[in-house]
């Protein structure tokens, strides 16, 4: 249905180029619809790879990049991935990350957020936790492991858990509500963007399985324990504050101790993560697709 509707829009509008962003299903749908009509596709956040084809997002990334004529990459790592896949260097444009643009643009607005007051939090006296990936929350055993990890962390610092609907549904499905309550985690409703980045920047550390949160934590220089085996954002590990810990309880305990004793690594911002990626994208698009006078 999405393809049919997009086909109608693109046929009517006849754009010089279609810009698609990220790795969700609508990203791939847009790229497919444009490609079938021979409309050039420009992909923002191109070249990200987790190398895990069990992730729906990875399938969307790979296929969208194959369909694109302009590939806007957020980092040098992403460009290397595309080159290894045989993408012509002329198509690859290192511009930086638009998520960083959004973060920088909105940081000042966090001054108006009262989320810490509303849920009785003190800056740097809590750990922010987000969990939503199917591999972590769709299996009872993994979900129980995460709750045990929360219980372990709560002995040292308060875990704050904005509960994703998928995670909540599986906690109910597997009858783990009591275990979650007993873990000591402070469960809250999912937060809006401004409230969430307020929670991020004031956390002592973050635990997550989100690629975007890995990026934001590195930009904000907040320690981040990433509960995944792989990441599509390796620069957050090599240059940022992220550490891949999977669901290894002993490893997580050790890393939490490092954070709380002040011996954890700090971030070195990746080149072009300066809040100007969008400006670079607009400039390149105008140069490539604006008809000469």
Short mmCIF file of C-alpha atoms in Angstrom, two decimals:
data_model
loop_
_atom_site.label_atom_id
_atom_site.label_comp_id
_atom_site.label_asym_id
_atom_site.label_seq_id
_atom_site.Cartn_x
_atom_site.Cartn_y
_atom_site.Cartn_z
CA UNK A 1 0.00 0.00 0.00
CA UNK A 2 2.83 2.42 0.88
CA UNK A 3 4.45 1.84 -2.50
CA UNK A 4 1.18 2.50 -4.33
CA UNK A 5 0.56 5.76 -2.47
CA UNK A 6 4.16 6.91 -2.87
CA UNK A 7 3.99 6.11 -6.57
CA UNK A 8 0.95 8.41 -6.90
CA UNK A 9 2.71 11.25 -5.07
CA UNK A 10 5.96 10.93 -6.99
CA UNK A 11 4.18 10.64 -10.34
CA UNK A 12 2.24 13.81 -9.59
CA UNK A 13 5.07 15.86 -8.11
CA UNK A 14 7.84 14.66 -10.46
CA UNK A 15 10.68 15.61 -8.09
CA UNK A 16 14.27 15.99 -9.32
CA UNK A 17 15.34 13.81 -6.39
CA UNK A 18 13.79 11.97 -3.46
CA UNK A 19 15.56 12.28 -0.11
CA UNK A 20 15.06 9.39 2.32
CA UNK A 21 16.39 9.26 5.86
CA UNK A 22 17.48 6.46 8.16
CA UNK A 23 16.64 2.77 8.10
CA UNK A 24 12.92 2.31 8.82
CA UNK A 25 10.49 0.53 6.49
CA UNK A 26 9.27 3.80 4.98
CA UNK A 27 12.87 4.63 4.04
CA UNK A 28 13.09 1.54 1.85
CA UNK A 29 9.57 2.02 0.51
CA UNK A 30 10.43 5.53 -0.62
CA UNK A 31 13.64 4.39 -2.29
CA UNK A 32 11.84 1.56 -4.11
CA UNK A 33 9.04 3.81 -5.31
CA UNK A 34 11.48 6.39 -6.66
CA UNK A 35 13.76 3.82 -8.28
CA UNK A 36 10.83 2.29 -10.19
CA UNK A 37 10.09 5.75 -11.61
CA UNK A 38 13.78 6.47 -12.39
CA UNK A 39 13.84 9.30 -9.86
CA UNK A 40 17.27 9.72 -8.21
CA UNK A 41 17.41 8.78 -4.53
CA UNK A 42 19.54 10.54 -1.90
CA UNK A 43 19.98 8.56 1.33
CA UNK A 44 20.71 10.40 4.58
CA UNK A 45 22.52 8.22 7.19
CA UNK A 46 23.92 6.04 4.46
CA UNK A 47 26.54 3.35 5.06
CA UNK A 48 25.62 2.37 8.61
CA UNK A 49 26.18 -1.36 9.09
CA UNK A 50 25.74 -3.68 12.07
CA UNK A 51 26.56 -6.69 9.83
CA UNK A 52 23.61 -8.47 11.42
CA UNK A 53 21.09 -9.36 8.74
CA UNK A 54 18.61 -10.60 11.35
CA UNK A 55 17.92 -6.91 12.09
CA UNK A 56 15.15 -5.49 9.87
CA UNK A 57 16.97 -2.15 9.93
CA UNK A 58 20.08 -3.70 8.40
CA UNK A 59 18.10 -5.05 5.45
CA UNK A 60 16.57 -1.62 4.92
CA UNK A 61 19.99 0.08 5.06
CA UNK A 62 21.67 -2.23 2.56
CA UNK A 63 18.84 -2.16 0.01
CA UNK A 64 18.29 1.59 0.28
CA UNK A 65 21.98 2.27 -0.31
CA UNK A 66 21.93 0.04 -3.40
CA UNK A 67 19.04 2.08 -4.80
CA UNK A 68 20.60 5.48 -4.06
CA UNK A 69 22.55 7.80 -6.35
CA UNK A 70 23.72 10.14 -3.57
CA UNK A 71 24.80 8.60 -0.27
CA UNK A 72 25.16 11.03 2.64
CA UNK A 73 27.35 9.36 5.27
CA UNK A 74 27.61 10.37 8.94
CA UNK A 75 31.19 9.12 9.44
CA UNK A 76 34.28 7.80 7.72
CA UNK A 77 33.36 4.29 8.91
CA UNK A 78 30.14 4.47 6.91
CA UNK A 79 31.99 5.51 3.77
CA UNK A 80 34.41 2.60 4.11
CA UNK A 81 31.46 0.21 4.37
CA UNK A 82 30.01 1.53 1.11
CA UNK A 83 33.34 1.35 -0.70
CA UNK A 84 33.76 -2.27 0.38
CA UNK A 85 30.31 -2.99 -1.08
CA UNK A 86 31.36 -1.61 -4.45
CA UNK A 87 29.58 1.74 -4.27
CA UNK A 88 31.27 4.34 -6.49
CA UNK A 89 33.19 6.94 -4.45
CA UNK A 90 31.57 9.68 -6.57
CA UNK A 91 28.23 8.83 -4.97
CA UNK A 92 29.51 8.99 -1.37
CA UNK A 93 29.37 12.32 0.50
CA UNK A 94 30.68 12.61 4.07
CA UNK A 95 28.45 15.23 5.67
CA UNK A 96 28.16 14.34 9.36
CA UNK A 97 25.09 13.21 11.27
CA UNK A 98 21.73 14.98 11.17
CA UNK A 99 20.89 13.49 14.57
CA UNK A 100 23.73 15.57 15.97
CA UNK A 101 22.24 18.65 14.26
CA UNK A 102 18.92 17.96 15.96
CA UNK A 103 20.59 17.40 19.33
CA UNK A 104 22.59 20.64 19.19
CA UNK A 105 19.58 22.59 17.93
CA UNK A 106 17.39 21.41 20.81
CA UNK A 107 19.81 21.35 23.75
CA UNK A 108 18.91 24.89 24.78
CA UNK A 109 15.25 23.86 25.00
CA UNK A 110 16.07 21.39 27.77
CA UNK A 111 16.27 24.39 30.12
CA UNK A 112 12.46 24.46 29.95
CA UNK A 113 12.02 20.75 30.73
CA UNK A 114 10.78 19.88 34.20
CA UNK A 115 11.17 16.11 33.76
CA UNK A 116 13.70 15.77 36.61
CA UNK A 117 11.42 17.61 39.02
CA UNK A 118 8.34 15.69 37.90
CA UNK A 119 9.89 12.30 38.61
CA UNK A 120 12.04 13.39 41.57
CA UNK A 121 15.51 12.93 40.05
CA UNK A 122 18.79 14.62 40.93
CA UNK A 123 21.35 15.17 38.15
CA UNK A 124 24.09 12.52 38.01
CA UNK A 125 22.36 10.37 40.62
CA UNK A 126 20.58 7.98 38.25
CA UNK A 127 21.27 5.70 35.29
CA UNK A 128 19.05 6.07 32.22
CA UNK A 129 18.02 2.74 30.66
CA UNK A 130 16.29 2.10 27.31
CA UNK A 131 15.54 -1.37 25.95
CA UNK A 132 13.41 -2.21 22.93
CA UNK A 133 15.19 -4.43 20.38
CA UNK A 134 13.44 -7.74 19.60
CA UNK A 135 16.56 -9.79 20.40
CA UNK A 136 16.50 -8.37 23.93
CA UNK A 137 12.82 -8.14 24.75
CA UNK A 138 11.05 -10.79 22.67
CA UNK A 139 12.71 -13.72 24.46
CA UNK A 140 11.71 -14.41 28.05
CA UNK A 141 15.22 -15.45 29.09
CA UNK A 142 16.85 -12.28 27.79
CA UNK A 143 14.17 -10.10 29.31
CA UNK A 144 14.66 -11.77 32.70
CA UNK A 145 18.42 -11.22 32.38
CA UNK A 146 17.83 -7.52 31.77
CA UNK A 147 15.63 -7.30 34.87
CA UNK A 148 18.39 -9.02 36.90
CA UNK A 149 20.86 -6.48 35.54
CA UNK A 150 18.55 -3.66 36.60
CA UNK A 151 18.36 -5.16 40.09
CA UNK A 152 22.16 -5.32 40.25
CA UNK A 153 22.56 -1.73 39.07
CA UNK A 154 19.92 -0.49 41.53
CA UNK A 155 22.15 -1.54 44.43
CA UNK A 156 24.57 1.21 43.40
CA UNK A 157 22.51 3.82 41.57
CA UNK A 158 18.87 4.35 40.62
CA UNK A 159 17.97 2.97 37.16
CA UNK A 160 15.34 5.06 35.36
CA UNK A 161 13.50 3.10 32.68
CA UNK A 162 11.22 4.87 30.16
CA UNK A 163 9.33 1.74 29.20
CA UNK A 164 8.98 1.10 25.47
CA UNK A 165 5.54 -0.29 24.47
CA UNK A 166 7.12 -3.42 22.96
CA UNK A 167 9.06 -4.07 26.16
CA UNK A 168 6.01 -3.47 28.33
CA UNK A 169 3.89 -5.84 26.22
CA UNK A 170 6.43 -8.63 26.63
CA UNK A 171 6.82 -8.05 30.35
CA UNK A 172 3.07 -8.57 30.64
CA UNK A 173 3.15 -11.52 28.21
CA UNK A 174 5.77 -13.35 30.26
CA UNK A 175 4.31 -12.36 33.64
CA UNK A 176 7.41 -10.42 34.73
CA UNK A 177 5.69 -7.40 36.27
CA UNK A 178 6.52 -8.41 39.84
CA UNK A 179 10.18 -9.09 38.96
CA UNK A 180 10.44 -5.68 37.33
CA UNK A 181 8.89 -3.97 40.37
CA UNK A 182 11.26 -5.84 42.71
CA UNK A 183 14.29 -4.86 40.61
CA UNK A 184 14.26 -1.33 42.00
CA UNK A 185 14.06 0.30 38.57
CA UNK A 186 12.10 3.54 38.42
CA UNK A 187 9.72 2.86 35.53
CA UNK A 188 8.27 5.87 33.71
CA UNK A 189 6.21 6.47 30.58
CA UNK A 190 8.11 6.95 27.30
CA UNK A 191 9.46 10.51 27.25
CA UNK A 192 9.17 13.10 24.49
CA UNK A 193 12.33 14.23 22.70
CA UNK A 194 13.14 17.30 24.80
CA UNK A 195 12.44 15.49 28.06
CA UNK A 196 14.47 12.52 26.89
CA UNK A 197 17.61 14.47 25.99
CA UNK A 198 17.23 16.21 29.35
CA UNK A 199 17.33 12.78 30.98
CA UNK A 200 20.33 11.83 28.83
CA UNK A 201 22.49 14.85 29.59
CA UNK A 202 21.84 14.65 33.35
CA UNK A 203 22.39 10.88 33.73
CA UNK A 204 25.47 9.48 35.46
CA UNK A 205 25.49 6.90 32.70
CA UNK A 206 23.22 5.31 30.11
CA UNK A 207 22.38 1.68 29.34
CA UNK A 208 20.70 1.08 25.99
CA UNK A 209 20.27 -1.03 22.87
CA UNK A 210 19.50 2.03 20.70
CA UNK A 211 21.90 3.24 18.02
CA UNK A 212 20.64 6.79 18.28
CA UNK A 213 21.12 6.88 22.05
CA UNK A 214 24.69 5.60 21.57
CA UNK A 215 25.36 8.57 19.30
CA UNK A 216 23.72 11.12 21.61
CA UNK A 217 25.55 9.82 24.67
CA UNK A 218 28.90 10.17 22.87
CA UNK A 219 28.12 13.73 21.77
CA UNK A 220 27.06 14.59 25.33
CA UNK A 221 30.08 12.72 26.79
CA UNK A 222 27.87 10.51 28.97
CA UNK A 223 29.14 6.93 29.57
CA UNK A 224 27.04 4.42 27.63
CA UNK A 225 26.83 0.66 28.08
CA UNK A 226 25.35 -0.76 24.89
CA UNK A 227 23.49 -4.04 25.44
CA UNK A 228 24.15 -5.45 21.99
CA UNK A 229 26.66 -7.76 20.31
CA UNK A 230 27.20 -5.41 17.36
CA UNK A 231 26.57 -1.79 16.47
CA UNK A 232 26.04 0.14 13.26
CA UNK A 233 27.83 3.07 14.92
CA UNK A 234 31.33 1.75 15.69
CA UNK A 235 32.70 5.28 16.03
CA UNK A 236 30.73 5.58 19.29
CA UNK A 237 32.83 2.70 20.61
CA UNK A 238 36.23 3.64 19.15
CA UNK A 239 35.95 7.41 19.66
CA UNK A 240 32.89 7.86 21.85
CA UNK A 241 31.58 6.76 25.21
CA UNK A 242 29.88 3.51 24.19
CA UNK A 243 31.03 0.04 25.25
CA UNK A 244 29.44 -3.10 23.80
CA UNK A 245 28.48 -5.25 26.78
CA UNK A 246 25.72 -7.49 25.35
CA UNK A 247 23.77 -8.99 28.27
CA UNK A 248 26.96 -10.05 30.06
CA UNK A 249 26.08 -9.44 33.69
CA UNK A 250 29.67 -9.66 34.97
CA UNK A 251 30.94 -7.29 32.25
CA UNK A 252 28.18 -4.78 32.96
CA UNK A 253 28.91 -4.87 36.71
CA UNK A 254 32.60 -4.21 36.01
CA UNK A 255 31.86 -1.32 33.65
CA UNK A 256 29.38 0.23 36.09
CA UNK A 257 32.09 0.12 38.76
CA UNK A 258 34.51 1.86 36.37
CA UNK A 259 31.98 4.59 35.68
CA UNK A 260 31.14 5.17 39.33
CA UNK A 261 34.83 5.32 40.31
CA UNK A 262 35.65 7.80 37.55
CA UNK A 263 37.91 5.49 35.51
CA UNK A 264 35.68 5.18 32.42
CA UNK A 265 36.73 6.57 29.03
CA UNK A 266 35.69 9.97 27.66
CA UNK A 267 34.49 10.93 24.19
CA UNK A 268 36.49 12.26 21.25
CA UNK A 269 33.93 13.80 18.91
CA UNK A 270 33.97 12.36 15.39
CA UNK A 271 34.86 14.71 12.54
CA UNK A 272 31.84 16.53 11.06
CA UNK A 273 29.69 15.94 14.14
CA UNK A 274 29.43 19.70 14.47
CA UNK A 275 25.73 20.39 13.93
CA UNK A 276 26.19 21.41 10.29
CA UNK A 277 25.40 18.17 8.44
CA UNK A 278 22.06 19.51 7.19
CA UNK A 279 23.73 22.56 5.66
CA UNK A 280 26.20 20.35 3.82
CA UNK A 281 23.37 18.14 2.53
CA UNK A 282 21.40 21.13 1.21
CA UNK A 283 24.49 22.51 -0.53
CA UNK A 284 25.24 19.20 -2.27
CA UNK A 285 21.63 18.67 -3.33
CA UNK A 286 21.39 22.20 -4.73
CA UNK A 287 24.61 21.70 -6.70
CA UNK A 288 23.57 18.34 -8.13
CA UNK A 289 19.89 18.85 -8.80
CA UNK A 290 19.32 22.56 -9.39
CA UNK A 291 18.96 23.29 -13.11
CA UNK A 292 21.39 25.93 -14.45
CA UNK A 293 19.92 29.32 -15.36
#
